[in-house]
């Protein structure tokens, strides 16, 4: 089955760019997603990318997909303290989302 | 409603008790999903419904767990004879498109945090 891995922590200075990485095993995922989890809140969909695309940009967010290496990344430009949260990548396998373990992003002034 | 609503937000129960967790999906969404999230982990799939039909319950850990969605809207996840290992955040999601279709966007509720003492 699908396995999705992420690094656990990332710490960046406010105003810098953040890059969160994800690797997955199942190349049949048609879409790959990034969700954001803040304390006391649900999972918020940030963006997604179709598997035949290499890159997608959405305001401060840039998603890069390397299908050959099964590597997905999320770049957040001009990171703000409000971006501090846990970020999950997820693959879509037939009828369910398969999530990674999440990357905790900490933004310091 | 405006978003996926789950209740209660917090549930503390004693081992051996039954609990029922409720999910009210976004109006008009045809598919509904249940996930469980342990501390420090990503959500893990439990089960899902297309309309009122339960399509896949392969993620339910054992027969103490069951779910229903009798009228194709609100869903209830029931855990019988709770055990301490059932403690987790239980998340519900809904989608406008049928599960299995391309670009299936799932919208999540805030979750129910279950603590079994």
Coordinates of C-alpha atoms in Angstrom, one line a residue:
Chain A
X1 CA 0.0 0.0 0.0
X2 CA 0.9 3.7 -0.1
X3 CA 3.5 5.0 2.3
X4 CA 4.1 8.7 2.8
X5 CA 7.1 10.1 4.7
X6 CA 7.9 13.5 5.9
X7 CA 10.6 15.1 8.1
X8 CA 9.3 15.9 11.5
X9 CA 10.4 19.4 12.2
X10 CA 11.4 22.6 10.4
X11 CA 12.4 25.9 11.9
X12 CA 12.7 29.1 9.9
X13 CA 13.1 32.8 10.5
X14 CA 10.2 35.1 9.7
X15 CA 10.5 36.4 6.1
X16 CA 12.6 33.4 4.9
X17 CA 11.3 30.7 2.6
X18 CA 10.2 27.3 4.0
X19 CA 10.5 24.1 2.1
X20 CA 8.7 21.0 3.4
X21 CA 9.5 17.7 1.7
X22 CA 7.5 14.5 1.3
X23 CA 8.3 11.2 -0.4
X24 CA 5.7 8.6 -1.3
X25 CA 5.7 5.1 -2.6
X26 CA 2.5 4.7 -4.7
X27 CA 2.9 6.3 -8.1
X28 CA -0.7 5.6 -9.0
X29 CA -1.9 8.6 -6.9
X30 CA -3.7 10.9 -9.4
X31 CA -3.6 13.9 -7.0
X32 CA -1.3 14.9 -4.2
X33 CA -2.4 17.3 -1.5
X34 CA -1.0 19.5 1.2
X35 CA -3.0 20.1 4.3
X36 CA -2.4 22.5 7.2
X37 CA -3.3 21.7 10.8
X38 CA -3.5 24.4 13.5
X39 CA -4.2 23.7 17.2
X40 CA -7.9 23.2 17.8
X41 CA -8.8 23.5 14.1
X42 CA -9.5 20.9 11.4
X43 CA -7.3 20.0 8.5
X44 CA -7.2 22.9 6.1
X45 CA -6.6 22.1 2.4
X46 CA -3.8 24.3 1.2
X47 CA -3.2 23.2 -2.3
X48 CA -3.0 20.1 -4.5
X49 CA -1.3 19.0 -7.7
X50 CA -2.3 16.7 -10.5
X51 CA 0.2 13.9 -11.0
X52 CA 1.0 14.9 -14.6
X53 CA 2.2 18.4 -13.5
X54 CA 5.7 19.3 -12.3
X55 CA 4.8 22.5 -10.6
X56 CA 1.9 24.5 -9.3
X57 CA 2.1 28.0 -7.8
X58 CA -0.6 29.6 -5.7
X59 CA 0.3 33.0 -4.2
X60 CA 3.0 32.3 -1.6
X61 CA 2.8 28.5 -2.1
X62 CA 4.7 26.5 -4.7
X63 CA 4.3 22.8 -5.1
X64 CA 7.0 20.8 -6.9
X65 CA 6.5 17.2 -8.0
X66 CA 9.2 14.9 -9.1
X67 CA 7.4 11.7 -10.2
X68 CA 10.6 9.9 -11.1
X69 CA 11.9 10.2 -7.5
X70 CA 8.3 10.2 -6.0
X71 CA 9.2 13.4 -4.2
X72 CA 6.8 16.2 -3.4
X73 CA 7.7 19.6 -1.8
X74 CA 5.8 22.6 -0.6
X75 CA 7.6 26.0 -0.6
X76 CA 6.2 28.8 1.4
X77 CA 7.6 32.2 0.4
X78 CA 8.0 35.0 2.9
X79 CA 7.1 32.8 5.8
X80 CA 5.0 34.4 8.6
X81 CA 4.4 33.5 12.2
X82 CA 0.9 32.6 11.2
X83 CA 2.3 29.9 9.0
X84 CA 3.4 28.0 12.2
X85 CA 1.5 24.7 12.1
X86 CA 1.8 21.1 11.1
X87 CA 1.8 20.4 7.4
X88 CA 0.7 17.1 6.0
X89 CA 1.1 15.8 2.5
X90 CA -1.3 13.2 1.3
X91 CA -1.7 10.9 -1.7
X92 CA -5.1 9.9 -3.0
X93 CA -5.4 6.1 -3.4
X94 CA -8.6 5.0 -5.1
X95 CA -11.0 6.3 -2.5
X96 CA -9.0 7.5 0.5
X97 CA -6.3 9.9 1.5
X98 CA -3.0 8.4 2.7
X99 CA -1.3 11.0 5.0
X100 CA 2.3 11.4 6.0
X101 CA 3.3 11.9 9.6
X102 CA 3.3 15.7 9.3
X103 CA 6.0 18.3 9.5
X104 CA 5.9 20.8 12.3
X105 CA 6.9 24.2 11.0
X106 CA 8.0 26.7 13.6
X107 CA 8.5 30.3 12.5
X108 CA 10.6 32.6 14.8
X109 CA 11.0 36.4 14.6
Chain B
X1 CA -23.8 24.3 6.8
X2 CA -20.7 26.3 6.2
X3 CA -18.3 23.5 7.1
X4 CA -18.1 20.0 8.4
X5 CA -19.3 19.9 12.0
X6 CA -18.3 17.3 14.5
X7 CA -19.7 16.7 18.0
X8 CA -18.8 16.5 20.7
X9 CA -15.4 18.3 20.4
X10 CA -14.1 16.5 23.4
X11 CA -15.3 13.2 24.9
X12 CA -13.9 11.6 28.1
X13 CA -15.2 8.2 28.9
X14 CA -14.4 5.3 31.1
X15 CA -13.0 2.1 29.7
X16 CA -15.8 -0.3 28.8
X17 CA -18.3 2.4 27.9
X18 CA -19.8 2.9 24.4
X19 CA -19.4 6.2 22.6
X20 CA -21.0 7.8 19.6
X21 CA -19.3 10.5 17.6
X22 CA -21.3 12.6 15.2
X23 CA -20.4 14.2 11.9
X24 CA -22.6 16.6 9.9
X25 CA -21.1 17.1 6.5
X26 CA -21.2 20.1 4.2
X27 CA -24.6 20.4 2.7
X28 CA -24.8 18.6 -0.7
X29 CA -21.7 16.6 -0.2
X30 CA -22.2 13.0 -1.3
X31 CA -19.3 11.2 0.3
X32 CA -18.3 11.1 3.9
X33 CA -15.1 9.8 5.5
X34 CA -13.9 8.9 8.9
X35 CA -10.2 9.1 9.9
X36 CA -8.4 8.5 13.2
X37 CA -5.4 10.5 14.2
X38 CA -3.1 9.4 17.0
X39 CA -0.9 11.9 18.7
X40 CA 2.1 12.8 16.5
X41 CA 0.8 11.0 13.5
X42 CA -1.1 11.7 10.4
X43 CA -4.8 10.8 10.0
X44 CA -5.5 7.2 9.1
X45 CA -8.5 6.1 7.1
X46 CA -11.3 4.2 8.9
X47 CA -14.3 4.0 6.6
X48 CA -16.3 6.0 4.0
X49 CA -19.8 6.4 2.6
X50 CA -21.1 7.3 -0.8
X51 CA -24.6 8.6 0.1
X52 CA -25.9 6.2 2.6
X53 CA -23.9 3.2 1.4
X54 CA -20.8 2.2 3.3
X55 CA -18.3 1.5 0.6
X56 CA -15.1 0.6 2.4
X57 CA -14.7 -0.2 6.1
X58 CA -11.3 -1.8 5.7
X59 CA -9.7 0.7 8.1
X60 CA -11.9 -0.1 11.1
X61 CA -9.6 -1.7 13.6
X62 CA -12.0 -4.3 14.9
X63 CA -15.7 -5.2 15.3
X64 CA -16.1 -2.8 18.2
X65 CA -16.1 0.0 15.6
X66 CA -19.0 0.7 13.4
X67 CA -20.4 3.6 11.4
X68 CA -23.7 4.5 9.8
X69 CA -25.1 7.2 7.6
X70 CA -28.7 6.2 7.3
X71 CA -30.1 9.1 5.3
X72 CA -27.0 10.0 3.4
X73 CA -26.2 13.1 5.5
X74 CA -25.3 12.9 9.1
X75 CA -23.0 10.0 10.1
X76 CA -22.3 8.4 13.5
X77 CA -19.2 6.5 14.4
X78 CA -19.8 4.2 17.3
X79 CA -17.1 2.5 19.5
X80 CA -18.4 -0.2 21.8
X81 CA -16.6 -1.3 25.0
X82 CA -14.0 1.4 24.6
X83 CA -10.4 0.7 25.5
X84 CA -7.5 3.1 26.4
X85 CA -5.9 2.4 23.0
X86 CA -9.0 3.9 21.3
X87 CA -7.9 7.4 22.6
X88 CA -7.3 9.6 19.6
X89 CA -8.6 12.4 17.5
X90 CA -11.4 11.2 15.3
X91 CA -11.8 13.3 12.1
X92 CA -14.6 13.4 9.6
X93 CA -14.4 14.7 6.1
X94 CA -16.9 15.2 3.3
X95 CA -16.5 15.7 -0.5
X96 CA -18.8 17.0 -3.2
X97 CA -17.7 14.3 -5.6
X98 CA -18.1 10.6 -5.2
X99 CA -15.1 8.9 -3.7
X100 CA -13.1 7.3 -6.4
X101 CA -13.5 10.2 -8.8
X102 CA -10.5 12.2 -9.8
X103 CA -9.7 15.4 -7.9
X104 CA -11.7 14.4 -4.9
X105 CA -11.3 17.3 -2.5
X106 CA -12.0 16.3 1.1
X107 CA -13.0 19.0 3.6
X108 CA -12.3 18.1 7.3
X109 CA -14.1 19.0 10.5
X110 CA -12.3 20.1 13.7
X111 CA -12.5 16.5 15.0
X112 CA -13.6 14.9 18.2
X113 CA -10.8 14.2 20.8
X114 CA -11.6 11.0 22.6
X115 CA -10.0 10.1 25.9
X116 CA -10.6 6.7 27.4
X117 CA -9.6 6.5 31.1

